[in-house]
Amino acid sequence: MVTEQLRPHGVTDQRVLEAMASVPREEFLAPRMRRHAYEDRALAIECGQTISQPLVVALMIQAAAPDPGDVALEVGTGSGYAAAVLSRMCRRVVSVEREPALAEHASDTLRRLGFDGVEVAVGDGSLGWPAAAPYDLILVAAAARGVPPALIDQLADGGRMVIPVAVSVEEPQDLRVYERRGGEVTYRSLFPVLFVPLRTG
Ligand code: SAH
């Protein structure tokens, strides 16, 4: 995965490559899906959701530039895979999932594999998770129509947020990196993506 999918496609940060190499993706999949674990694509998990393509996880984390002291928020725990990778590079990860069954399963997997730096919470992540805010880094794994204001509010000064934004129904989503500097928030576009929708409520 690292030599064929990540390195040749723009993942250059050695820490991201090491984190990706150290997390067993198969452990986050149902037994019947495990033989596909190292294919270069998103895969089905429970509740009609997906575990993202490894390249997309790696590029999102690289763009968010985690620091070992960072507190991170992930919206959309899904299988827990991206949270596990992120936890290798941050001090603390809070991951919010809307589907209780997925949250429970991901939490069990993370605990079983010893990813103690991740806390999984059930809720609507478009509201962020105020209890642990502000966040140095926010990763959103579901596509929003616009950027949820609560997530901008919970971004620390100097913080980075990577989020797929649905610009129109016909086009792929625009993966963006937002950055807060004092009162100013700016963004740049990374590349087109296809994520499941961020469902509010
Ligand atoms: N990061 C995951 C992939 C997540 S797929 C992994 O590595 O496996 C996107 C997830 O976002 C789905 O599990 C979906 O249930 C969840 N989701 C959608 N809307 C949400 C919301 N408003 N708050 C929290 N989670 C949400």
PDB file of C-alpha atoms and ligand atoms in Angstrom:
ATOM      1  CA  MET A   1       0.000   0.000   0.000  1.00  0.00           C
ATOM      2  CA  VAL A   2       2.743   2.458   0.971  1.00  0.00           C
ATOM      3  CA  THR A   3       5.026   1.756  -1.995  1.00  0.00           C
ATOM      4  CA  GLU A   4       2.377   1.271  -4.689  1.00  0.00           C
ATOM      5  CA  GLN A   5      -0.527   3.509  -3.675  1.00  0.00           C
ATOM      6  CA  LEU A   6       0.766   6.258  -1.398  1.00  0.00           C
ATOM      7  CA  ARG A   7       4.354   7.218  -2.291  1.00  0.00           C
ATOM      8  CA  PRO A   8       3.793   7.489  -6.073  1.00  0.00           C
ATOM      9  CA  HIS A   9       0.655   9.607  -5.578  1.00  0.00           C
ATOM     10  CA  GLY A  10       1.911  12.493  -3.504  1.00  0.00           C
ATOM     11  CA  VAL A  11       2.216  11.178   0.040  1.00  0.00           C
ATOM     12  CA  THR A  12       5.704  12.404   0.913  1.00  0.00           C
ATOM     13  CA  ASP A  13       5.471  13.072   4.667  1.00  0.00           C
ATOM     14  CA  GLN A  14       7.479  10.299   6.304  1.00  0.00           C
ATOM     15  CA  ARG A  15       5.379  10.425   9.472  1.00  0.00           C
ATOM     16  CA  VAL A  16       2.182   9.901   7.482  1.00  0.00           C
ATOM     17  CA  LEU A  17       3.754   6.968   5.612  1.00  0.00           C
ATOM     18  CA  GLU A  18       4.886   5.398   8.894  1.00  0.00           C
ATOM     19  CA  ALA A  19       1.473   5.881  10.486  1.00  0.00           C
ATOM     20  CA  MET A  20      -0.261   4.342   7.442  1.00  0.00           C
ATOM     21  CA  ALA A  21       2.163   1.397   7.479  1.00  0.00           C
ATOM     22  CA  SER A  22       1.527   0.763  11.166  1.00  0.00           C
ATOM     23  CA  VAL A  23      -2.289   0.507  11.155  1.00  0.00           C
ATOM     24  CA  PRO A  24      -3.771  -2.831   9.988  1.00  0.00           C
ATOM     25  CA  ARG A  25      -6.663  -1.774   7.709  1.00  0.00           C
ATOM     26  CA  GLU A  26      -8.052  -5.325   7.634  1.00  0.00           C
ATOM     27  CA  GLU A  27      -8.889  -5.124  11.335  1.00  0.00           C
ATOM     28  CA  PHE A  28     -11.408  -2.360  10.602  1.00  0.00           C
ATOM     29  CA  LEU A  29     -13.349  -4.451   8.078  1.00  0.00           C
ATOM     30  CA  ALA A  30     -15.923  -7.220   8.394  1.00  0.00           C
ATOM     31  CA  PRO A  31     -14.354 -10.698   7.902  1.00  0.00           C
ATOM     32  CA  ARG A  32     -15.808 -11.121   4.387  1.00  0.00           C
ATOM     33  CA  MET A  33     -14.199  -7.821   3.283  1.00  0.00           C
ATOM     34  CA  ARG A  34     -10.749  -8.440   4.737  1.00  0.00           C
ATOM     35  CA  ARG A  35      -9.206  -9.906   1.597  1.00  0.00           C
ATOM     36  CA  HIS A  36      -9.858  -6.547  -0.093  1.00  0.00           C
ATOM     37  CA  ALA A  37      -8.187  -4.524   2.686  1.00  0.00           C
ATOM     38  CA  TYR A  38      -5.176  -3.398   0.638  1.00  0.00           C
ATOM     39  CA  GLU A  39      -7.000  -2.576  -2.575  1.00  0.00           C
ATOM     40  CA  ASP A  40      -6.700   1.022  -3.714  1.00  0.00           C
ATOM     41  CA  ARG A  41     -10.329   2.001  -3.051  1.00  0.00           C
ATOM     42  CA  ALA A  42     -13.047   2.788  -0.537  1.00  0.00           C
ATOM     43  CA  LEU A  43     -14.806  -0.318   0.833  1.00  0.00           C
ATOM     44  CA  ALA A  44     -18.245  -0.977   2.296  1.00  0.00           C
ATOM     45  CA  ILE A  45     -18.688  -1.094   6.075  1.00  0.00           C
ATOM     46  CA  GLU A  46     -21.939  -1.362   8.078  1.00  0.00           C
ATOM     47  CA  CYS A  47     -24.952   0.996   7.835  1.00  0.00           C
ATOM     48  CA  GLY A  48     -24.395   1.661   4.109  1.00  0.00           C
ATOM     49  CA  GLN A  49     -21.207   3.624   4.869  1.00  0.00           C
ATOM     50  CA  THR A  50     -17.634   3.315   3.593  1.00  0.00           C
ATOM     51  CA  ILE A  51     -14.060   3.187   4.850  1.00  0.00           C
ATOM     52  CA  SER A  52     -12.187   5.755   2.759  1.00  0.00           C
ATOM     53  CA  GLN A  53      -9.542   4.903   0.166  1.00  0.00           C
ATOM     54  CA  PRO A  54      -6.119   4.743   1.913  1.00  0.00           C
ATOM     55  CA  LEU A  55      -4.673   7.379  -0.446  1.00  0.00           C
ATOM     56  CA  VAL A  56      -7.437   9.827   0.471  1.00  0.00           C
ATOM     57  CA  VAL A  57      -6.927   9.214   4.216  1.00  0.00           C
ATOM     58  CA  ALA A  58      -3.170   9.770   3.824  1.00  0.00           C
ATOM     59  CA  LEU A  59      -3.537  12.923   1.709  1.00  0.00           C
ATOM     60  CA  MET A  60      -6.128  14.392   4.092  1.00  0.00           C
ATOM     61  CA  ILE A  61      -3.893  13.807   7.101  1.00  0.00           C
ATOM     62  CA  GLN A  62      -0.835  15.120   5.258  1.00  0.00           C
ATOM     63  CA  ALA A  63      -2.746  18.293   4.295  1.00  0.00           C
ATOM     64  CA  ALA A  64      -3.824  18.789   7.915  1.00  0.00           C
ATOM     65  CA  ALA A  65      -0.139  18.641   8.976  1.00  0.00           C
ATOM     66  CA  PRO A  66      -0.597  17.052  12.430  1.00  0.00           C
ATOM     67  CA  ASP A  67       1.807  17.892  15.215  1.00  0.00           C
ATOM     68  CA  PRO A  68       2.501  15.434  18.089  1.00  0.00           C
ATOM     69  CA  GLY A  69       0.974  17.875  20.604  1.00  0.00           C
ATOM     70  CA  ASP A  70      -2.247  18.413  18.642  1.00  0.00           C
ATOM     71  CA  VAL A  71      -5.810  17.757  19.736  1.00  0.00           C
ATOM     72  CA  ALA A  72      -7.817  16.566  16.717  1.00  0.00           C
ATOM     73  CA  LEU A  73     -11.498  16.187  15.917  1.00  0.00           C
ATOM     74  CA  GLU A  74     -12.725  13.709  13.336  1.00  0.00           C
ATOM     75  CA  VAL A  75     -16.300  13.918  12.078  1.00  0.00           C
ATOM     76  CA  GLY A  76     -17.521  10.523  10.798  1.00  0.00           C
ATOM     77  CA  THR A  77     -15.756   7.716  12.679  1.00  0.00           C
ATOM     78  CA  GLY A  78     -17.116   4.994  10.396  1.00  0.00           C
ATOM     79  CA  SER A  79     -14.857   1.987  10.955  1.00  0.00           C
ATOM     80  CA  GLY A  80     -12.377   3.945  13.111  1.00  0.00           C
ATOM     81  CA  TYR A  81      -9.554   3.449  10.608  1.00  0.00           C
ATOM     82  CA  ALA A  82      -8.731   7.108   9.874  1.00  0.00           C
ATOM     83  CA  ALA A  83      -8.992   7.953  13.589  1.00  0.00           C
ATOM     84  CA  ALA A  84      -6.460   5.209  14.316  1.00  0.00           C
ATOM     85  CA  VAL A  85      -3.997   6.567  11.725  1.00  0.00           C
ATOM     86  CA  LEU A  86      -4.497  10.122  12.981  1.00  0.00           C
ATOM     87  CA  SER A  87      -3.925   9.060  16.587  1.00  0.00           C
ATOM     88  CA  ARG A  88      -0.406   7.945  15.662  1.00  0.00           C
ATOM     89  CA  MET A  89       0.424  11.579  14.892  1.00  0.00           C
ATOM     90  CA  CYS A  90      -1.515  13.587  17.515  1.00  0.00           C
ATOM     91  CA  ARG A  91      -1.846  13.782  21.285  1.00  0.00           C
ATOM     92  CA  ARG A  92      -5.593  13.174  21.371  1.00  0.00           C
ATOM     93  CA  VAL A  93      -8.305  12.366  18.821  1.00  0.00           C
ATOM     94  CA  VAL A  94     -12.016  12.887  19.445  1.00  0.00           C
ATOM     95  CA  SER A  95     -14.080  11.192  16.751  1.00  0.00           C
ATOM     96  CA  VAL A  96     -17.827  11.804  16.419  1.00  0.00           C
ATOM     97  CA  GLU A  97     -20.145   9.338  14.646  1.00  0.00           C
ATOM     98  CA  ARG A  98     -23.859   9.747  14.025  1.00  0.00           C
ATOM     99  CA  GLU A  99     -24.689   6.018  13.805  1.00  0.00           C
ATOM    100  CA  PRO A 100     -24.548   4.451  17.296  1.00  0.00           C
ATOM    101  CA  ALA A 101     -23.858   0.946  15.880  1.00  0.00           C
ATOM    102  CA  LEU A 102     -20.821   2.173  13.957  1.00  0.00           C
ATOM    103  CA  ALA A 103     -19.536   4.174  16.920  1.00  0.00           C
ATOM    104  CA  GLU A 104     -19.778   1.167  19.193  1.00  0.00           C
ATOM    105  CA  HIS A 105     -18.081  -1.159  16.731  1.00  0.00           C
ATOM    106  CA  ALA A 106     -15.279   1.334  15.985  1.00  0.00           C
ATOM    107  CA  SER A 107     -14.744   1.967  19.670  1.00  0.00           C
ATOM    108  CA  ASP A 108     -14.418  -1.802  20.323  1.00  0.00           C
ATOM    109  CA  THR A 109     -11.946  -2.202  17.451  1.00  0.00           C
ATOM    110  CA  LEU A 110      -9.818   0.740  18.602  1.00  0.00           C
ATOM    111  CA  ARG A 111      -9.741  -0.523  22.184  1.00  0.00           C
ATOM    112  CA  ARG A 112      -8.890  -4.078  21.101  1.00  0.00           C
ATOM    113  CA  LEU A 113      -5.966  -2.814  18.998  1.00  0.00           C
ATOM    114  CA  GLY A 114      -4.721  -0.487  21.748  1.00  0.00           C
ATOM    115  CA  PHE A 115      -5.492   2.886  20.145  1.00  0.00           C
ATOM    116  CA  ASP A 116      -5.992   4.546  23.514  1.00  0.00           C
ATOM    117  CA  GLY A 117      -5.575   8.077  22.154  1.00  0.00           C
ATOM    118  CA  VAL A 118      -8.974   7.968  20.418  1.00  0.00           C
ATOM    119  CA  GLU A 119     -12.305   8.755  22.078  1.00  0.00           C
ATOM    120  CA  VAL A 120     -15.423   7.921  20.058  1.00  0.00           C
ATOM    121  CA  ALA A 121     -18.567   9.942  20.716  1.00  0.00           C
ATOM    122  CA  VAL A 122     -22.089   9.541  19.299  1.00  0.00           C
ATOM    123  CA  GLY A 123     -23.688  12.667  17.912  1.00  0.00           C
ATOM    124  CA  ASP A 124     -24.149  15.032  15.013  1.00  0.00           C
ATOM    125  CA  GLY A 125     -20.598  16.007  14.150  1.00  0.00           C
ATOM    126  CA  SER A 126     -21.761  18.994  12.123  1.00  0.00           C
ATOM    127  CA  LEU A 127     -22.076  20.592  15.560  1.00  0.00           C
ATOM    128  CA  GLY A 128     -18.492  19.598  16.321  1.00  0.00           C
ATOM    129  CA  TRP A 129     -17.773  18.404  19.854  1.00  0.00           C
ATOM    130  CA  PRO A 130     -17.609  21.500  22.044  1.00  0.00           C
ATOM    131  CA  ALA A 131     -16.442  19.648  25.185  1.00  0.00           C
ATOM    132  CA  ALA A 132     -12.893  19.174  23.860  1.00  0.00           C
ATOM    133  CA  ALA A 133     -12.676  22.311  21.654  1.00  0.00           C
ATOM    134  CA  PRO A 134     -10.724  24.123  20.336  1.00  0.00           C
ATOM    135  CA  TYR A 135      -9.063  21.720  17.901  1.00  0.00           C
ATOM    136  CA  ASP A 136      -5.706  22.129  16.204  1.00  0.00           C
ATOM    137  CA  LEU A 137      -6.942  19.882  13.462  1.00  0.00           C
ATOM    138  CA  ILE A 138     -10.361  18.810  12.172  1.00  0.00           C
ATOM    139  CA  LEU A 139     -10.913  16.038   9.598  1.00  0.00           C
ATOM    140  CA  VAL A 140     -14.379  15.640   8.131  1.00  0.00           C
ATOM    141  CA  ALA A 141     -15.077  12.301   6.435  1.00  0.00           C
ATOM    142  CA  ALA A 142     -18.515  13.142   4.984  1.00  0.00           C
ATOM    143  CA  ALA A 143     -19.447  15.824   2.479  1.00  0.00           C
ATOM    144  CA  ALA A 144     -21.201  18.975   3.651  1.00  0.00           C
ATOM    145  CA  ARG A 145     -23.194  21.409   1.471  1.00  0.00           C
ATOM    146  CA  GLY A 146     -21.374  24.284   3.138  1.00  0.00           C
ATOM    147  CA  VAL A 147     -18.867  24.284   5.954  1.00  0.00           C
ATOM    148  CA  PRO A 148     -20.742  23.863   9.259  1.00  0.00           C
ATOM    149  CA  PRO A 149     -20.204  27.099  11.248  1.00  0.00           C
ATOM    150  CA  ALA A 150     -19.682  25.167  14.503  1.00  0.00           C
ATOM    151  CA  LEU A 151     -16.615  23.503  13.015  1.00  0.00           C
ATOM    152  CA  ILE A 152     -15.058  26.841  12.092  1.00  0.00           C
ATOM    153  CA  ASP A 153     -15.862  28.098  15.612  1.00  0.00           C
ATOM    154  CA  GLN A 154     -14.100  25.111  17.176  1.00  0.00           C
ATOM    155  CA  LEU A 155     -10.919  25.506  15.127  1.00  0.00           C
ATOM    156  CA  ALA A 156      -7.999  26.807  17.226  1.00  0.00           C
ATOM    157  CA  ASP A 157      -5.900  29.764  16.125  1.00  0.00           C
ATOM    158  CA  GLY A 158      -3.445  28.199  13.654  1.00  0.00           C
ATOM    159  CA  GLY A 159      -5.791  25.214  13.270  1.00  0.00           C
ATOM    160  CA  ARG A 160      -6.408  23.341   9.990  1.00  0.00           C
ATOM    161  CA  MET A 161      -9.608  21.658   8.836  1.00  0.00           C
ATOM    162  CA  VAL A 162      -9.825  19.241   5.888  1.00  0.00           C
ATOM    163  CA  ILE A 163     -13.378  18.853   4.591  1.00  0.00           C
ATOM    164  CA  PRO A 164     -15.096  17.706   1.386  1.00  0.00           C
ATOM    165  CA  VAL A 165     -17.535  20.396   0.267  1.00  0.00           C
ATOM    166  CA  ALA A 166     -20.431  19.590  -2.071  1.00  0.00           C
ATOM    167  CA  VAL A 167     -20.475  22.534  -4.469  1.00  0.00           C
ATOM    168  CA  SER A 168     -23.304  21.244  -6.702  1.00  0.00           C
ATOM    169  CA  VAL A 169     -25.219  18.004  -7.240  1.00  0.00           C
ATOM    170  CA  GLU A 170     -23.661  17.328 -10.661  1.00  0.00           C
ATOM    171  CA  GLU A 171     -20.020  17.823  -9.697  1.00  0.00           C
ATOM    172  CA  PRO A 172     -17.688  15.830  -7.465  1.00  0.00           C
ATOM    173  CA  GLN A 173     -17.040  17.362  -4.067  1.00  0.00           C
ATOM    174  CA  ASP A 174     -14.174  19.770  -3.527  1.00  0.00           C
ATOM    175  CA  LEU A 175     -11.739  18.619  -0.828  1.00  0.00           C
ATOM    176  CA  ARG A 176     -10.595  21.772   0.964  1.00  0.00           C
ATOM    177  CA  VAL A 177      -8.147  22.769   3.682  1.00  0.00           C
ATOM    178  CA  TYR A 178      -9.362  25.642   5.848  1.00  0.00           C
ATOM    179  CA  GLU A 179      -6.925  27.456   8.083  1.00  0.00           C
ATOM    180  CA  ARG A 180      -7.603  29.899  10.887  1.00  0.00           C
ATOM    181  CA  ARG A 181      -5.137  32.722  11.585  1.00  0.00           C
ATOM    182  CA  GLY A 182      -6.541  34.968  14.294  1.00  0.00           C
ATOM    183  CA  GLY A 183      -9.929  36.149  13.085  1.00  0.00           C
ATOM    184  CA  GLU A 184      -9.233  35.216   9.479  1.00  0.00           C
ATOM    185  CA  VAL A 185     -10.224  31.902   7.868  1.00  0.00           C
ATOM    186  CA  THR A 186      -8.936  31.033   4.400  1.00  0.00           C
ATOM    187  CA  TYR A 187      -9.070  27.876   2.299  1.00  0.00           C
ATOM    188  CA  ARG A 188      -7.404  26.182  -0.624  1.00  0.00           C
ATOM    189  CA  SER A 189      -8.781  23.336  -2.761  1.00  0.00           C
ATOM    190  CA  LEU A 190      -6.952  20.021  -2.878  1.00  0.00           C
ATOM    191  CA  PHE A 191      -8.696  17.718  -5.387  1.00  0.00           C
ATOM    192  CA  PRO A 192     -12.166  16.359  -6.302  1.00  0.00           C
ATOM    193  CA  VAL A 193     -13.501  13.556  -4.097  1.00  0.00           C
ATOM    194  CA  LEU A 194     -16.593  11.442  -3.497  1.00  0.00           C
ATOM    195  CA  PHE A 195     -17.642  11.040   0.137  1.00  0.00           C
ATOM    196  CA  VAL A 196     -20.944   9.934   1.679  1.00  0.00           C
ATOM    197  CA  PRO A 197     -23.117  12.920   2.685  1.00  0.00           C
ATOM    198  CA  LEU A 198     -22.819  14.613   6.063  1.00  0.00           C
ATOM    199  CA  ARG A 199     -26.293  14.118   7.520  1.00  0.00           C
ATOM    200  CA  THR A 200     -27.373  16.614  10.128  1.00  0.00           C
ATOM    201  CA  GLY A 201     -29.707  16.034  13.029  1.00  0.00           C
TER     202      GLY A 201
HETATM  203  N1  SAH B   1     -13.359   7.883   8.617  1.00  0.00           N
HETATM  204  C1  SAH B   1     -14.105   6.669   8.350  1.00  0.00           C
HETATM  205  C2  SAH B   1     -14.952   6.754   7.108  1.00  0.00           C
HETATM  206  C3  SAH B   1     -16.208   7.450   7.395  1.00  0.00           C
HETATM  207  S1  SAH B   1     -17.516   7.356   6.236  1.00  0.00           S
HETATM  208  C4  SAH B   1     -13.215   5.452   8.309  1.00  0.00           C
HETATM  209  O1  SAH B   1     -11.995   5.595   8.360  1.00  0.00           O
HETATM  210  O2  SAH B   1     -13.750   4.348   8.266  1.00  0.00           O
HETATM  211  C5  SAH B   1     -18.437   8.724   6.861  1.00  0.00           C
HETATM  212  C6  SAH B   1     -19.091   8.515   8.203  1.00  0.00           C
HETATM  213  O3  SAH B   1     -19.689   9.758   8.572  1.00  0.00           O
HETATM  214  C7  SAH B   1     -20.204   7.487   8.212  1.00  0.00           C
HETATM  215  O4  SAH B   1     -19.920   6.514   9.185  1.00  0.00           O
HETATM  216  C8  SAH B   1     -21.457   8.290   8.586  1.00  0.00           C
HETATM  217  O5  SAH B   1     -22.354   7.591   9.411  1.00  0.00           O
HETATM  218  C9  SAH B   1     -20.849   9.459   9.316  1.00  0.00           C
HETATM  219  N2  SAH B   1     -21.649  10.669   9.384  1.00  0.00           N
HETATM  220  C10 SAH B   1     -22.476  11.210   8.443  1.00  0.00           C
HETATM  221  N3  SAH B   1     -23.022  12.345   8.898  1.00  0.00           N
HETATM  222  C11 SAH B   1     -22.521  12.549  10.155  1.00  0.00           C
HETATM  223  C12 SAH B   1     -22.701  13.571  11.140  1.00  0.00           C
HETATM  224  N4  SAH B   1     -23.500  14.617  10.949  1.00  0.00           N
HETATM  225  N5  SAH B   1     -22.021  13.439  12.310  1.00  0.00           N
HETATM  226  C13 SAH B   1     -21.196  12.389  12.544  1.00  0.00           C
HETATM  227  N6  SAH B   1     -20.991  11.396  11.647  1.00  0.00           N
HETATM  228  C14 SAH B   1     -21.650  11.484  10.465  1.00  0.00           C
END
